[in-house]
Amino acid sequence: MTGIIWACAATFIAACVPILAKVGTKKTDPALAGSIAGIVLCASIYFYRKDNIMGSSLIALGQRSVIFILLAGLATGLFGICFFKSIHEGYTFQVTAIVKCSYIITLAAGFFLFHNTPDTFDYIAIALMIVGTVILNLDGTGILFALLAAVCASAAHILVSLGGIQLDKGFIAFWCVFIGTLVLIIFTIATGGMKKIRSMSFVDGICLILAGIAYPLAYDFYGRAVSMSGSYAGYIFNLTIIVMMICSSVILKEKVSGKKFLGACIFIAALFVIACN
């Protein structure tokens, strides 16, 4: 029972992350917003995985691994630029669904780069994911940047795999986010986003800080839930997009139609298929 409570808490917090990010970009340049959230996220990951991060050295990994982590960090930074731009323009649940389609890109890349053959479950998941995302985004905005964000998210994952880096995920995540945040800051400065910092409201800043804290917190809660409830925690966590729809319709007044709800249900069915594989 306790595990289910942790899973419900993790699902709710994860659903709030894009909502907080969108509220944070209301009067703030998207790239600047991404930089602020990235700094907080980096600090949050360090807080949760301090021992693992301090216990390993980036330089000791070897030249090949360092290069691939740097490239993965660059992809993470580009993801941040595209994600915050798309979340600024579009609906949170629509953007989230598109970004999660990075699974499809990663599968395709795995087939060509690692000769991994998708099985029947993978094909079913891909079909459901595409259908659900299309239905969700029939009237969507910010789709282009959301698609670019999905590509960048997949690229970061693939680059880590290509580098053959066999280390703690928290260590890898920290350095990818750290490098990605530097990329975001450089991009923000280059595009004049830092000059707009005065237009950022207090509420914007608080929401961006909370978004940076909430993301690793959600996965910390999810990890606790899995250790207590096993696969049941995953089933609950897969409902994140539905929870996000409900919360965004109340907080952001995003319109939720029957078609969008159907699209979300089909998309969630894809996640369940992945979980069962």
XYZ file of C-alpha atoms in Angstrom, residues 25-257:
233
model
C 8.073 30.783 -19.399
C 4.992 33.042 -19.244
C 7.043 36.257 -19.014
C 10.493 34.698 -19.367
C 12.560 33.942 -22.450
C 12.343 30.124 -23.005
C 16.120 29.699 -23.225
C 16.627 31.724 -20.036
C 13.925 29.654 -18.349
C 15.704 26.471 -19.441
C 18.998 27.786 -18.051
C 17.476 28.490 -14.642
C 15.679 25.129 -14.482
C 18.867 23.403 -15.685
C 20.999 24.935 -12.915
C 18.482 23.824 -10.280
C 18.154 20.362 -11.858
C 21.930 19.948 -11.862
C 22.080 20.892 -8.167
C 19.196 18.519 -7.389
C 20.861 15.570 -9.125
C 24.080 16.332 -7.237
C 22.117 16.329 -3.964
C 20.590 12.901 -4.689
C 23.701 11.258 -6.152
C 26.526 13.117 -4.402
C 28.394 9.986 -3.300
C 28.296 8.420 -6.782
C 29.311 11.669 -8.485
C 32.181 12.360 -6.076
C 33.263 8.715 -6.178
C 33.980 8.793 -9.934
C 36.137 11.029 -12.084
C 35.157 12.208 -15.561
C 38.800 12.459 -16.638
C 39.523 8.882 -15.507
C 36.950 7.509 -17.962
C 39.229 7.699 -20.961
C 39.232 9.950 -23.997
C 36.516 8.083 -25.921
C 34.035 8.074 -23.033
C 34.690 11.740 -22.239
C 34.064 12.729 -25.862
C 30.761 10.862 -25.946
C 29.634 12.357 -22.629
C 30.479 15.824 -23.991
C 28.431 15.097 -27.117
C 25.577 13.707 -25.009
C 25.746 16.876 -22.911
C 25.534 18.976 -26.068
C 22.474 16.989 -27.158
C 20.985 17.533 -23.692
C 21.507 21.282 -24.049
C 19.850 21.311 -27.467
C 16.999 19.292 -25.947
C 16.547 21.966 -23.300
C 16.430 24.740 -25.909
C 13.835 22.918 -28.010
C 11.774 21.630 -25.065
C 11.320 25.015 -23.398
C 10.538 26.639 -26.743
C 7.898 23.996 -27.492
C 6.426 24.071 -23.982
C 6.197 27.865 -24.256
C 4.202 27.613 -27.489
C 2.177 24.405 -27.082
C 0.079 22.398 -24.653
C 2.066 20.557 -21.989
C 0.557 17.120 -22.567
C 0.901 17.393 -26.348
C 4.580 18.338 -26.125
C 5.233 15.602 -23.546
C 3.708 12.931 -25.783
C 5.886 13.979 -28.724
C 9.037 14.068 -26.592
C 8.308 10.553 -25.299
C 8.332 9.421 -28.940
C 12.116 9.550 -28.609
C 11.574 5.859 -27.778
C 10.765 5.258 -31.455
C 13.847 7.150 -32.633
C 16.040 5.242 -30.183
C 14.630 1.908 -31.397
C 15.275 2.862 -35.020
C 18.824 3.975 -34.206
C 19.402 0.756 -32.262
C 18.430 -1.253 -35.329
C 20.942 0.537 -37.603
C 23.769 1.138 -35.105
C 23.607 -1.895 -32.820
C 21.659 -4.307 -35.058
C 18.967 -4.696 -32.394
C 15.884 -6.270 -33.960
C 12.548 -4.929 -32.621
C 10.108 -7.621 -31.529
C 6.319 -7.772 -31.914
C 5.744 -5.809 -28.708
C 7.998 -3.020 -30.003
C 6.044 -2.740 -33.259
C 2.723 -2.672 -31.381
C 4.064 0.013 -29.032
C 5.356 2.096 -31.938
C 2.002 1.898 -33.749
C 0.024 2.847 -30.633
C 2.447 5.635 -29.778
C 2.251 7.182 -33.246
C -1.555 6.946 -33.412
C -1.972 8.358 -29.908
C 0.447 11.225 -30.528
C -1.170 12.146 -33.856
C -4.653 12.235 -32.302
C -3.330 14.291 -29.391
C -1.684 16.821 -31.712
C -4.298 17.301 -34.444
C -4.520 20.971 -33.467
C -1.192 21.216 -31.660
C 1.299 24.084 -31.687
C 5.024 23.966 -30.998
C 5.156 20.580 -32.708
C 8.372 21.249 -34.647
C 10.406 22.104 -31.558
C 8.860 19.179 -29.666
C 9.983 16.830 -32.454
C 13.482 18.334 -32.339
C 13.478 17.846 -28.556
C 12.585 14.173 -29.066
C 15.453 13.770 -31.534
C 17.901 15.420 -29.119
C 16.718 13.281 -26.183
C 17.213 10.156 -28.262
C 20.615 11.391 -29.471
C 21.827 11.865 -25.883
C 20.773 8.321 -24.985
C 22.394 6.839 -28.103
C 25.654 8.745 -27.593
C 25.984 7.396 -24.050
C 25.412 3.875 -25.407
C 27.932 4.378 -28.218
C 30.484 5.567 -25.691
C 30.151 2.253 -23.848
C 29.992 4.119 -20.543
C 29.316 1.607 -17.772
C 28.832 3.908 -14.806
C 26.119 4.956 -12.367
C 23.212 6.584 -14.203
C 23.206 9.452 -11.729
C 26.847 10.241 -12.568
C 26.104 10.258 -16.303
C 22.899 12.282 -15.839
C 24.721 14.876 -13.734
C 27.419 15.517 -16.316
C 24.977 15.522 -19.245
C 22.764 18.048 -17.448
C 25.785 20.101 -16.318
C 27.168 20.346 -19.861
C 23.678 20.848 -21.272
C 23.036 23.715 -18.881
C 26.275 25.382 -19.991
C 25.065 25.056 -23.592
C 21.731 26.631 -22.597
C 23.466 29.524 -20.814
C 25.757 30.186 -23.787
C 22.767 30.087 -26.152
C 20.803 32.428 -23.878
C 23.652 34.941 -23.784
C 24.230 34.690 -27.551
C 20.551 35.337 -28.338
C 20.184 38.197 -25.857
C 18.007 36.228 -23.480
C 19.947 37.383 -20.415
C 18.875 40.965 -21.141
C 15.267 39.866 -20.586
C 15.894 38.628 -17.055
C 14.310 41.782 -15.634
C 11.012 40.882 -17.289
C 10.908 37.589 -15.383
C 8.334 37.681 -12.618
C 8.795 36.270 -9.120
C 6.236 33.550 -9.902
C 8.144 32.581 -13.061
C 11.350 32.150 -11.089
C 9.720 30.100 -8.336
C 8.022 27.793 -10.871
C 11.281 27.188 -12.749
C 13.090 26.380 -9.507
C 10.307 23.995 -8.519
C 10.452 22.358 -11.981
C 14.169 21.705 -11.518
C 13.566 20.198 -8.081
C 10.442 18.217 -9.028
C 11.954 16.138 -11.855
C 14.540 14.178 -9.809
C 12.151 14.145 -6.841
C 9.531 12.346 -8.953
C 12.021 9.657 -9.943
C 13.253 9.320 -6.376
C 9.667 8.650 -5.287
C 9.210 6.299 -8.241
C 12.301 4.328 -7.231
C 10.900 3.952 -3.724
C 7.575 2.812 -5.191
C 9.200 0.190 -7.415
C 11.188 -1.231 -4.500
C 7.932 -1.685 -2.563
C 5.322 -2.484 -5.212
C 7.300 -3.706 -8.227
C 5.573 -3.439 -11.603
C 2.413 -1.932 -10.085
C 4.353 1.290 -9.548
C 5.179 1.415 -13.256
C 1.542 0.958 -14.228
C 0.552 3.926 -12.081
C 3.463 6.059 -13.306
C 2.412 5.432 -16.914
C -0.740 7.443 -16.198
C 1.323 10.629 -15.875
C 0.025 12.132 -19.123
C -3.621 11.738 -18.005
C -2.835 13.413 -14.681
C -1.016 16.134 -16.613
C -4.075 16.673 -18.810
C -6.324 17.119 -15.773
C -3.901 19.447 -13.963
C -3.107 21.558 -17.044
C -6.799 21.986 -17.851
C -7.365 23.363 -14.331
C -4.157 25.368 -13.857
C -3.348 26.484 -17.415
C -6.875 26.296 -18.861
C -5.601 24.050 -21.660
C -8.507 22.633 -23.635
C -9.035 18.898 -23.296
C -11.432 17.331 -25.797
